[in-house]
mmCIF file of C-alpha atoms and ligand atoms in Angstrom:
data_model
loop_
_atom_site.group_PDB
_atom_site.id
_atom_site.type_symbol
_atom_site.label_atom_id
_atom_site.label_comp_id
_atom_site.label_asym_id
_atom_site.label_seq_id
_atom_site.Cartn_x
_atom_site.Cartn_y
_atom_site.Cartn_z
ATOM 1 C CA MET Q 4 -147.413 -56.490 170.726
ATOM 2 C CA ALA Q 5 -150.605 -57.081 172.638
ATOM 3 C CA ASP Q 6 -148.907 -57.303 176.045
ATOM 4 C CA ARG Q 7 -147.363 -53.862 175.508
ATOM 5 C CA ALA Q 8 -150.731 -52.251 174.848
ATOM 6 C CA VAL Q 9 -151.351 -49.226 177.041
ATOM 7 C CA LYS Q 10 -154.196 -49.685 179.504
ATOM 8 C CA ALA Q 11 -156.203 -46.835 181.017
ATOM 9 C CA PHE Q 12 -159.483 -46.702 182.926
ATOM 10 C CA VAL Q 13 -162.271 -44.643 184.397
ATOM 11 C CA CYS Q 14 -162.949 -45.417 188.053
ATOM 12 C CA GLY Q 15 -166.058 -44.380 189.993
ATOM 13 C CA HIS Q 16 -168.861 -45.816 192.113
ATOM 14 C CA PRO Q 17 -171.245 -46.432 190.435
ATOM 15 C CA ILE Q 18 -169.679 -46.350 186.969
ATOM 16 C CA ALA Q 19 -172.200 -47.947 184.590
ATOM 17 C CA HIS Q 20 -173.491 -44.537 183.419
ATOM 18 C CA SER Q 21 -170.046 -43.304 182.344
ATOM 19 C CA ARG Q 22 -169.646 -42.350 178.684
ATOM 20 C CA SER Q 23 -165.855 -42.170 178.985
ATOM 21 C CA PRO Q 24 -165.230 -45.719 177.602
ATOM 22 C CA LYS Q 25 -167.237 -44.764 174.468
ATOM 23 C CA ILE Q 26 -165.278 -41.516 174.020
ATOM 24 C CA HIS Q 27 -161.829 -43.072 174.474
ATOM 25 C CA GLY Q 28 -162.852 -46.183 172.530
ATOM 26 C CA PHE Q 29 -163.792 -43.930 169.598
ATOM 27 C CA TRP Q 30 -160.370 -42.242 169.654
ATOM 28 C CA LEU Q 31 -158.434 -45.516 170.067
ATOM 29 C CA LYS Q 32 -160.159 -46.869 166.986
ATOM 30 C CA LYS Q 33 -159.793 -43.645 165.016
ATOM 31 C CA HIS Q 34 -156.027 -43.522 165.670
ATOM 32 C CA GLY Q 35 -155.525 -47.277 165.242
ATOM 33 C CA ILE Q 36 -154.062 -47.623 168.743
ATOM 34 C CA ALA Q 37 -154.138 -51.107 170.269
ATOM 35 C CA GLY Q 38 -154.843 -49.734 173.755
ATOM 36 C CA PHE Q 39 -157.546 -50.350 176.342
ATOM 37 C CA TYR Q 40 -159.830 -48.050 178.276
ATOM 38 C CA ASP Q 41 -162.179 -49.761 180.703
ATOM 39 C CA ALA Q 42 -164.702 -48.784 183.359
ATOM 40 C CA ILE Q 43 -163.833 -49.915 186.885
ATOM 41 C CA ASP Q 44 -166.339 -49.828 189.727
ATOM 42 C CA MET Q 45 -164.536 -49.406 193.046
ATOM 43 C CA ALA Q 46 -166.170 -48.853 196.434
ATOM 44 C CA PRO Q 47 -164.625 -46.013 198.489
ATOM 45 C CA GLU Q 48 -163.082 -48.406 201.040
ATOM 46 C CA ASN Q 49 -161.045 -50.103 198.297
ATOM 47 C CA PHE Q 50 -160.100 -47.016 196.307
ATOM 48 C CA GLU Q 51 -156.712 -46.229 197.867
ATOM 49 C CA ALA Q 52 -155.546 -49.823 197.522
ATOM 50 C CA PHE Q 53 -156.639 -49.680 193.879
ATOM 51 C CA LEU Q 54 -154.546 -46.539 193.286
ATOM 52 C CA GLY Q 55 -151.592 -48.086 195.124
ATOM 53 C CA GLY Q 56 -151.712 -51.080 192.756
ATOM 54 C CA LEU Q 57 -152.020 -49.229 189.430
ATOM 55 C CA ALA Q 58 -148.433 -49.710 188.290
ATOM 56 C CA GLU Q 59 -148.203 -53.379 189.242
ATOM 57 C CA ASN Q 60 -151.505 -54.010 187.472
ATOM 58 C CA GLY Q 61 -150.108 -52.497 184.273
ATOM 59 C CA LEU Q 62 -152.361 -49.439 184.241
ATOM 60 C CA ALA Q 63 -150.883 -46.277 182.720
ATOM 61 C CA GLY Q 64 -153.412 -44.025 184.413
ATOM 62 C CA GLY Q 65 -157.023 -43.073 184.085
ATOM 63 C CA ASN Q 66 -159.984 -40.881 184.847
ATOM 64 C CA ILE Q 67 -161.483 -40.571 188.292
ATOM 65 C CA THR Q 68 -165.120 -39.729 188.813
ATOM 66 C CA ILE Q 69 -167.682 -39.426 191.604
ATOM 67 C CA PRO Q 70 -167.152 -40.115 194.508
ATOM 68 C CA HIS Q 71 -163.352 -40.478 194.297
ATOM 69 C CA LYS Q 72 -162.096 -37.132 192.985
ATOM 70 C CA GLU Q 73 -161.018 -35.774 196.388
ATOM 71 C CA ALA Q 74 -159.463 -39.063 197.526
ATOM 72 C CA ALA Q 75 -157.411 -39.219 194.312
ATOM 73 C CA TYR Q 76 -156.301 -35.632 194.925
ATOM 74 C CA ARG Q 77 -154.978 -36.612 198.365
ATOM 75 C CA PHE Q 78 -153.321 -39.811 197.138
ATOM 76 C CA ALA Q 79 -151.402 -38.413 194.152
ATOM 77 C CA ASP Q 80 -147.644 -37.804 194.440
ATOM 78 C CA ARG Q 81 -147.788 -34.672 192.276
ATOM 79 C CA ARG Q 82 -150.579 -32.242 191.416
ATOM 80 C CA ASP Q 83 -150.593 -29.395 188.922
ATOM 81 C CA ALA Q 84 -151.969 -25.890 189.549
ATOM 82 C CA ALA Q 85 -155.484 -26.726 188.325
ATOM 83 C CA ALA Q 86 -155.646 -29.700 190.702
ATOM 84 C CA GLU Q 87 -154.380 -27.644 193.629
ATOM 85 C CA GLU Q 88 -156.846 -24.817 193.077
ATOM 86 C CA ILE Q 89 -159.845 -27.045 192.443
ATOM 87 C CA GLY Q 90 -159.002 -29.473 195.276
ATOM 88 C CA ALA Q 91 -160.168 -32.520 193.304
ATOM 89 C CA VAL Q 92 -158.735 -34.438 190.342
ATOM 90 C CA ASN Q 93 -160.179 -36.414 187.435
ATOM 91 C CA THR Q 94 -157.048 -37.487 185.531
ATOM 92 C CA LEU Q 95 -154.049 -39.548 186.686
ATOM 93 C CA TRP Q 96 -150.885 -40.648 184.902
ATOM 94 C CA PHE Q 97 -147.323 -41.683 185.723
ATOM 95 C CA GLU Q 98 -144.161 -39.630 185.245
ATOM 96 C CA ASP Q 99 -140.796 -40.921 186.498
ATOM 97 C CA GLY Q 100 -142.653 -43.506 188.572
ATOM 98 C CA GLN Q 101 -144.714 -40.856 190.342
ATOM 99 C CA LEU Q 102 -148.490 -40.676 190.197
ATOM 100 C CA CYS Q 103 -149.393 -37.270 188.729
ATOM 101 C CA ALA Q 104 -152.825 -35.677 188.878
ATOM 102 C CA THR Q 105 -154.764 -32.883 187.233
ATOM 103 C CA ASN Q 106 -158.308 -31.697 186.878
ATOM 104 C CA THR Q 107 -159.379 -31.298 183.244
ATOM 105 C CA ASP Q 108 -162.973 -30.195 183.942
ATOM 106 C CA ALA Q 109 -161.950 -26.529 183.829
ATOM 107 C CA HIS Q 110 -160.261 -27.100 180.453
ATOM 108 C CA GLY Q 111 -163.381 -28.936 179.221
ATOM 109 C CA PHE Q 112 -165.666 -26.122 180.341
ATOM 110 C CA ALA Q 113 -163.595 -23.410 178.645
ATOM 111 C CA ALA Q 114 -162.956 -25.400 175.445
ATOM 112 C CA ASN Q 115 -166.705 -26.043 175.053
ATOM 113 C CA LEU Q 116 -167.456 -22.313 175.218
ATOM 114 C CA ASP Q 117 -164.491 -21.527 172.934
ATOM 115 C CA GLU Q 118 -166.101 -23.836 170.382
ATOM 116 C CA TYR Q 119 -169.750 -22.810 170.659
ATOM 117 C CA ALA Q 120 -169.652 -19.233 171.987
ATOM 118 C CA PRO Q 121 -166.484 -17.599 170.645
ATOM 119 C CA GLY Q 122 -165.823 -14.319 172.435
ATOM 120 C CA TRP Q 123 -167.451 -15.622 175.639
ATOM 121 C CA THR Q 124 -164.533 -14.397 177.758
ATOM 122 C CA LYS Q 125 -165.690 -10.812 177.103
ATOM 123 C CA ALA Q 126 -169.143 -11.484 178.589
ATOM 124 C CA GLY Q 127 -168.529 -9.313 181.674
ATOM 125 C CA ALA Q 128 -169.996 -10.498 184.974
ATOM 126 C CA ALA Q 129 -170.619 -14.244 185.376
ATOM 127 C CA VAL Q 130 -173.221 -15.866 187.629
ATOM 128 C CA VAL Q 131 -172.406 -19.434 188.728
ATOM 129 C CA LEU Q 132 -175.260 -21.461 190.224
ATOM 130 C CA GLY Q 133 -174.058 -24.062 192.735
ATOM 131 C CA ALA Q 134 -171.049 -24.413 195.022
ATOM 132 C CA GLY Q 135 -170.016 -28.081 194.766
ATOM 133 C CA GLY Q 136 -167.060 -29.753 193.068
ATOM 134 C CA ALA Q 137 -168.211 -28.870 189.553
ATOM 135 C CA SER Q 138 -168.591 -25.246 190.558
ATOM 136 C CA ARG Q 139 -164.959 -25.129 191.720
ATOM 137 C CA ALA Q 140 -163.734 -26.245 188.287
ATOM 138 C CA VAL Q 141 -165.947 -23.661 186.555
ATOM 139 C CA ILE Q 142 -164.769 -20.819 188.817
ATOM 140 C CA PHE Q 143 -161.130 -21.807 188.251
ATOM 141 C CA ALA Q 144 -161.711 -21.710 184.473
ATOM 142 C CA LEU Q 145 -163.470 -18.346 184.654
ATOM 143 C CA LYS Q 146 -160.637 -16.824 186.690
ATOM 144 C CA GLN Q 147 -158.040 -18.274 184.353
ATOM 145 C CA ARG Q 148 -159.842 -16.826 181.342
ATOM 146 C CA GLY Q 149 -159.914 -13.345 182.830
ATOM 147 C CA PHE Q 150 -163.311 -12.964 184.519
ATOM 148 C CA THR Q 151 -163.078 -10.418 187.352
ATOM 149 C CA ASP Q 152 -166.696 -10.461 188.570
ATOM 150 C CA ILE Q 153 -167.819 -14.007 189.409
ATOM 151 C CA ARG Q 154 -171.004 -14.275 191.469
ATOM 152 C CA ILE Q 155 -171.642 -17.639 193.121
ATOM 153 C CA VAL Q 156 -175.282 -18.264 194.009
ATOM 154 C CA ASN Q 157 -176.107 -21.245 196.196
ATOM 155 C CA ARG Q 158 -179.020 -22.591 198.219
ATOM 156 C CA THR Q 159 -176.580 -23.028 201.131
ATOM 157 C CA VAL Q 160 -174.866 -19.662 201.049
ATOM 158 C CA ALA Q 161 -172.105 -20.782 203.463
ATOM 159 C CA ARG Q 162 -170.753 -23.145 200.781
ATOM 160 C CA ALA Q 163 -170.680 -20.291 198.269
ATOM 161 C CA ALA Q 164 -168.855 -18.143 200.841
ATOM 162 C CA GLU Q 165 -166.241 -20.882 201.315
ATOM 163 C CA LEU Q 166 -165.569 -20.890 197.576
ATOM 164 C CA ALA Q 167 -165.454 -17.098 197.407
ATOM 165 C CA ASP Q 168 -162.792 -17.184 200.163
ATOM 166 C CA ARG Q 169 -160.890 -19.925 198.393
ATOM 167 C CA PHE Q 170 -160.757 -18.129 195.049
ATOM 168 C CA GLY Q 171 -160.309 -14.620 196.479
ATOM 169 C CA GLU Q 172 -160.582 -11.343 194.627
ATOM 170 C CA GLY Q 173 -163.373 -10.978 192.111
ATOM 171 C CA VAL Q 174 -165.431 -13.894 193.448
ATOM 172 C CA SER Q 175 -168.492 -13.166 195.601
ATOM 173 C CA ALA Q 176 -171.115 -15.335 197.371
ATOM 174 C CA HIS Q 177 -174.885 -14.796 197.310
ATOM 175 C CA PRO Q 178 -178.071 -16.484 198.527
ATOM 176 C CA SER Q 179 -180.585 -17.868 196.010
ATOM 177 C CA ASP Q 180 -183.080 -15.056 196.528
ATOM 178 C CA ALA Q 181 -180.557 -12.512 195.170
ATOM 179 C CA VAL Q 182 -180.314 -14.223 191.791
ATOM 180 C CA SER Q 183 -182.730 -12.059 189.735
ATOM 181 C CA GLU Q 184 -180.864 -8.901 190.579
ATOM 182 C CA LEU Q 185 -177.466 -10.523 190.011
ATOM 183 C CA LEU Q 186 -178.574 -11.687 186.554
ATOM 184 C CA SER Q 187 -179.778 -8.253 185.426
ATOM 185 C CA ASP Q 188 -176.289 -7.087 184.373
ATOM 186 C CA ALA Q 189 -174.538 -10.455 183.887
ATOM 187 C CA GLY Q 190 -173.178 -11.670 180.526
ATOM 188 C CA LEU Q 191 -172.750 -15.343 181.399
ATOM 189 C CA LEU Q 192 -174.904 -17.739 183.424
ATOM 190 C CA VAL Q 193 -173.538 -21.189 184.316
ATOM 191 C CA ASN Q 194 -175.581 -23.893 186.034
ATOM 192 C CA THR Q 195 -173.482 -26.376 188.009
ATOM 193 C CA THR Q 196 -176.322 -27.749 190.168
ATOM 194 C CA ALA Q 197 -178.125 -30.977 189.392
ATOM 195 C CA LEU Q 198 -181.407 -29.128 188.840
ATOM 196 C CA GLY Q 199 -182.787 -29.973 185.399
ATOM 197 C CA MET Q 200 -181.083 -33.360 185.240
ATOM 198 C CA HIS Q 201 -182.944 -36.517 184.164
ATOM 199 C CA GLY Q 202 -186.414 -35.104 183.675
ATOM 200 C CA ASN Q 203 -186.297 -32.865 186.748
ATOM 201 C CA ALA Q 204 -188.303 -29.892 185.446
ATOM 202 C CA GLU Q 205 -187.022 -27.392 187.985
ATOM 203 C CA ILE Q 206 -185.191 -24.356 186.706
ATOM 204 C CA PRO Q 207 -182.247 -23.209 188.861
ATOM 205 C CA ALA Q 208 -182.734 -19.532 187.843
ATOM 206 C CA ASP Q 209 -185.003 -17.579 185.501
ATOM 207 C CA PRO Q 210 -183.007 -16.488 182.432
ATOM 208 C CA SER Q 211 -185.597 -13.830 181.551
ATOM 209 C CA HIS Q 212 -183.760 -11.542 183.999
ATOM 210 C CA LEU Q 213 -180.594 -11.622 181.880
ATOM 211 C CA PRO Q 214 -179.679 -8.917 179.351
ATOM 212 C CA ASP Q 215 -180.129 -9.716 175.626
ATOM 213 C CA HIS Q 216 -176.436 -10.388 174.942
ATOM 214 C CA ALA Q 217 -176.040 -13.002 177.706
ATOM 215 C CA ILE Q 218 -174.787 -16.561 177.169
ATOM 216 C CA VAL Q 219 -176.321 -19.425 179.161
ATOM 217 C CA THR Q 220 -174.595 -22.777 179.686
ATOM 218 C CA ASP Q 221 -175.344 -25.859 181.746
ATOM 219 C CA ILE Q 222 -172.918 -28.550 182.795
ATOM 220 C CA VAL Q 223 -175.802 -31.031 182.904
ATOM 221 C CA TYR Q 224 -175.992 -32.921 179.570
ATOM 222 C CA VAL Q 225 -178.827 -35.378 180.251
ATOM 223 C CA PRO Q 226 -181.071 -34.081 178.827
ATOM 224 C CA LEU Q 227 -178.993 -32.216 176.266
ATOM 225 C CA GLU Q 228 -181.364 -29.284 176.396
ATOM 226 C CA THR Q 229 -182.147 -28.751 180.073
ATOM 227 C CA PRO Q 230 -185.216 -26.731 181.134
ATOM 228 C CA LEU Q 231 -182.817 -23.817 181.843
ATOM 229 C CA LEU Q 232 -181.354 -23.922 178.321
ATOM 230 C CA ALA Q 233 -184.832 -24.256 176.794
ATOM 231 C CA ALA Q 234 -186.044 -21.190 178.706
ATOM 232 C CA ALA Q 235 -182.941 -19.235 177.681
ATOM 233 C CA ARG Q 236 -183.418 -20.204 174.026
ATOM 234 C CA MET Q 237 -187.081 -19.088 174.141
ATOM 235 C CA ARG Q 238 -185.863 -15.802 175.591
ATOM 236 C CA GLY Q 239 -183.592 -15.468 172.516
ATOM 237 C CA LEU Q 240 -180.294 -15.965 174.360
ATOM 238 C CA LYS Q 241 -177.210 -17.810 173.175
ATOM 239 C CA THR Q 242 -177.088 -21.271 174.789
ATOM 240 C CA VAL Q 243 -174.363 -23.935 175.042
ATOM 241 C CA ASP Q 244 -175.136 -27.444 176.298
ATOM 242 C CA GLY Q 245 -172.911 -29.445 178.643
ATOM 243 C CA LEU Q 246 -171.921 -32.306 176.358
ATOM 244 C CA GLY Q 247 -168.928 -30.452 174.902
ATOM 245 C CA MET Q 248 -167.456 -30.087 178.390
ATOM 246 C CA LEU Q 249 -167.583 -33.865 178.836
ATOM 247 C CA LEU Q 250 -165.948 -34.451 175.447
ATOM 248 C CA HIS Q 251 -163.229 -31.820 175.856
ATOM 249 C CA GLN Q 252 -162.295 -32.839 179.428
ATOM 250 C CA ALA Q 253 -161.327 -36.253 178.024
ATOM 251 C CA VAL Q 254 -158.711 -34.868 175.600
ATOM 252 C CA PRO Q 255 -155.723 -34.252 177.944
ATOM 253 C CA GLY Q 256 -155.966 -37.707 179.553
ATOM 254 C CA PHE Q 257 -156.006 -39.547 176.230
ATOM 255 C CA GLU Q 258 -152.956 -37.572 175.148
ATOM 256 C CA ARG Q 259 -151.069 -38.462 178.364
ATOM 257 C CA TRP Q 260 -151.762 -42.195 178.177
ATOM 258 C CA PHE Q 261 -151.783 -42.891 174.455
ATOM 259 C CA GLY Q 262 -149.463 -40.160 173.121
ATOM 260 C CA VAL Q 263 -151.812 -38.584 170.575
ATOM 261 C CA ARG Q 264 -153.846 -35.429 171.144
ATOM 262 C CA PRO Q 265 -157.336 -36.432 169.949
ATOM 263 C CA GLU Q 266 -159.971 -34.129 168.498
ATOM 264 C CA VAL Q 267 -163.534 -33.483 169.532
ATOM 265 C CA THR Q 268 -165.331 -33.900 166.203
ATOM 266 C CA PRO Q 269 -169.006 -33.759 165.147
ATOM 267 C CA GLU Q 270 -168.746 -37.540 164.568
ATOM 268 C CA LEU Q 271 -167.751 -38.136 168.214
ATOM 269 C CA ARG Q 272 -170.491 -35.826 169.422
ATOM 270 C CA SER Q 273 -173.121 -37.693 167.345
ATOM 271 C CA LEU Q 274 -171.923 -41.019 168.698
ATOM 272 C CA ILE Q 275 -172.378 -39.871 172.291
ATOM 273 C CA VAL Q 276 -175.675 -38.105 171.547
ATOM 274 C CA SER Q 277 -177.119 -41.344 170.164
ATOM 275 C CA ASP Q 278 -175.756 -43.268 173.131
ATOM 276 C CA LEU Q 279 -177.460 -40.818 175.507
ATOM 277 C CA GLY Q 280 -180.687 -41.251 173.565
ATOM 278 C CA ALA Q 281 -180.434 -45.035 173.745
ATOM 279 C CA LYS Q 282 -180.362 -45.163 177.564
HETATM 280 P P1 LIG W 329 -171.022 -31.538 192.220
HETATM 281 O O1 LIG W 329 -169.696 -32.084 192.660
HETATM 282 O O2 LIG W 329 -171.620 -32.240 191.042
HETATM 283 O O3 LIG W 329 -170.984 -30.057 192.020
HETATM 284 P P2 LIG W 329 -172.198 -31.400 194.882
HETATM 285 O O4 LIG W 329 -170.887 -31.109 195.497
HETATM 286 O O5 LIG W 329 -173.103 -32.369 195.537
HETATM 287 O O6 LIG W 329 -172.050 -31.921 193.390
HETATM 288 O O7 LIG W 329 -172.969 -30.003 194.692
HETATM 289 C C1 LIG W 329 -174.270 -29.943 194.230
HETATM 290 C C2 LIG W 329 -174.705 -28.472 194.072
HETATM 291 O O8 LIG W 329 -176.066 -28.456 193.611
HETATM 292 C C3 LIG W 329 -174.692 -27.681 195.371
HETATM 293 O O9 LIG W 329 -174.418 -26.342 195.068
HETATM 294 C C4 LIG W 329 -176.132 -27.861 195.850
HETATM 295 O O10 LIG W 329 -176.581 -26.864 196.733
HETATM 296 P P3 LIG W 329 -176.285 -26.973 198.332
HETATM 297 O O11 LIG W 329 -174.847 -26.630 198.518
HETATM 298 O O12 LIG W 329 -177.215 -25.981 198.932
HETATM 299 O O13 LIG W 329 -176.593 -28.404 198.710
HETATM 300 C C5 LIG W 329 -176.885 -27.761 194.548
HETATM 301 N N1 LIG W 329 -178.197 -28.384 194.615
HETATM 302 C C6 LIG W 329 -178.493 -29.710 194.617
HETATM 303 N N2 LIG W 329 -179.819 -29.912 194.697
HETATM 304 C C7 LIG W 329 -180.393 -28.672 194.747
HETATM 305 C C8 LIG W 329 -181.742 -28.191 194.843
HETATM 306 N N3 LIG W 329 -182.783 -29.033 194.899
HETATM 307 N N4 LIG W 329 -181.950 -26.850 194.853
HETATM 308 C C9 LIG W 329 -180.901 -25.996 194.794
HETATM 309 N N5 LIG W 329 -179.611 -26.388 194.710
HETATM 310 C C10 LIG W 329 -179.359 -27.697 194.693
#
């Protein structure tokens, strides 16, 4: 019955750029589920009231994006280990009337590399560029997948130091000018800064300093091939773009709300690639 249809959402400010409605819409259609997944633009001053009214508005849960991920973390009744360690959440759902929260960005990051760079967990030392919210999810994933030498490089080294303290053993903080040396024996380079996004030609680090076996990945996916990935490819290195992280982070939420674990397929990827190209 239509009035029983499950309703979920993505909430951010702004939200027009979000590809999440396309991703979840694809899966709803594919599985023949009469559910809804809509984008909701909510200014920060109204966000808590919005979360407080989810149940009475018939919403089963949803995704949370910039700038609300920390506020949602604070508001949730229950948080899992990923949420606690990352300190920000992107997925909410109800269990026994309680608002539960997790962060699926770490899962998305790892699942993308599992798909496109099998064996990546044996890369050795990892260099992570950036120390913001996205960096926290990446570091959590790296620690979970067994990395014991994680080098955070950030323009503002104090932010990198804060993260190194937060994540403890095996995570170190470095200023930007140390990057060439840090790359020389690293097996994985991850960019979590916005450098390279939307036609910004700046490269956050020079991949020519990496050894031949290194893997380079970017969480930026507009453009799909960032200047960093292009430089790494020219250098002959294995590269993985950021779109898979976006697609894979959506999987656990869909499963919570709609009861089916969806798949990230080439068809879904093509749909989103053409949507990115169209805007
Ligand atoms: P997100 O949640 O997406 O990670 P964020 O918390 O704003 O966003 O973090 C952005 C990251 O990109 C930070 O590491 C930032 O460096 P600072 O901590 O020094 O600000 C980095 N960043 C943004 N613009 C940059 C630039 N022009 N050069 C170098 N690093 C930059």
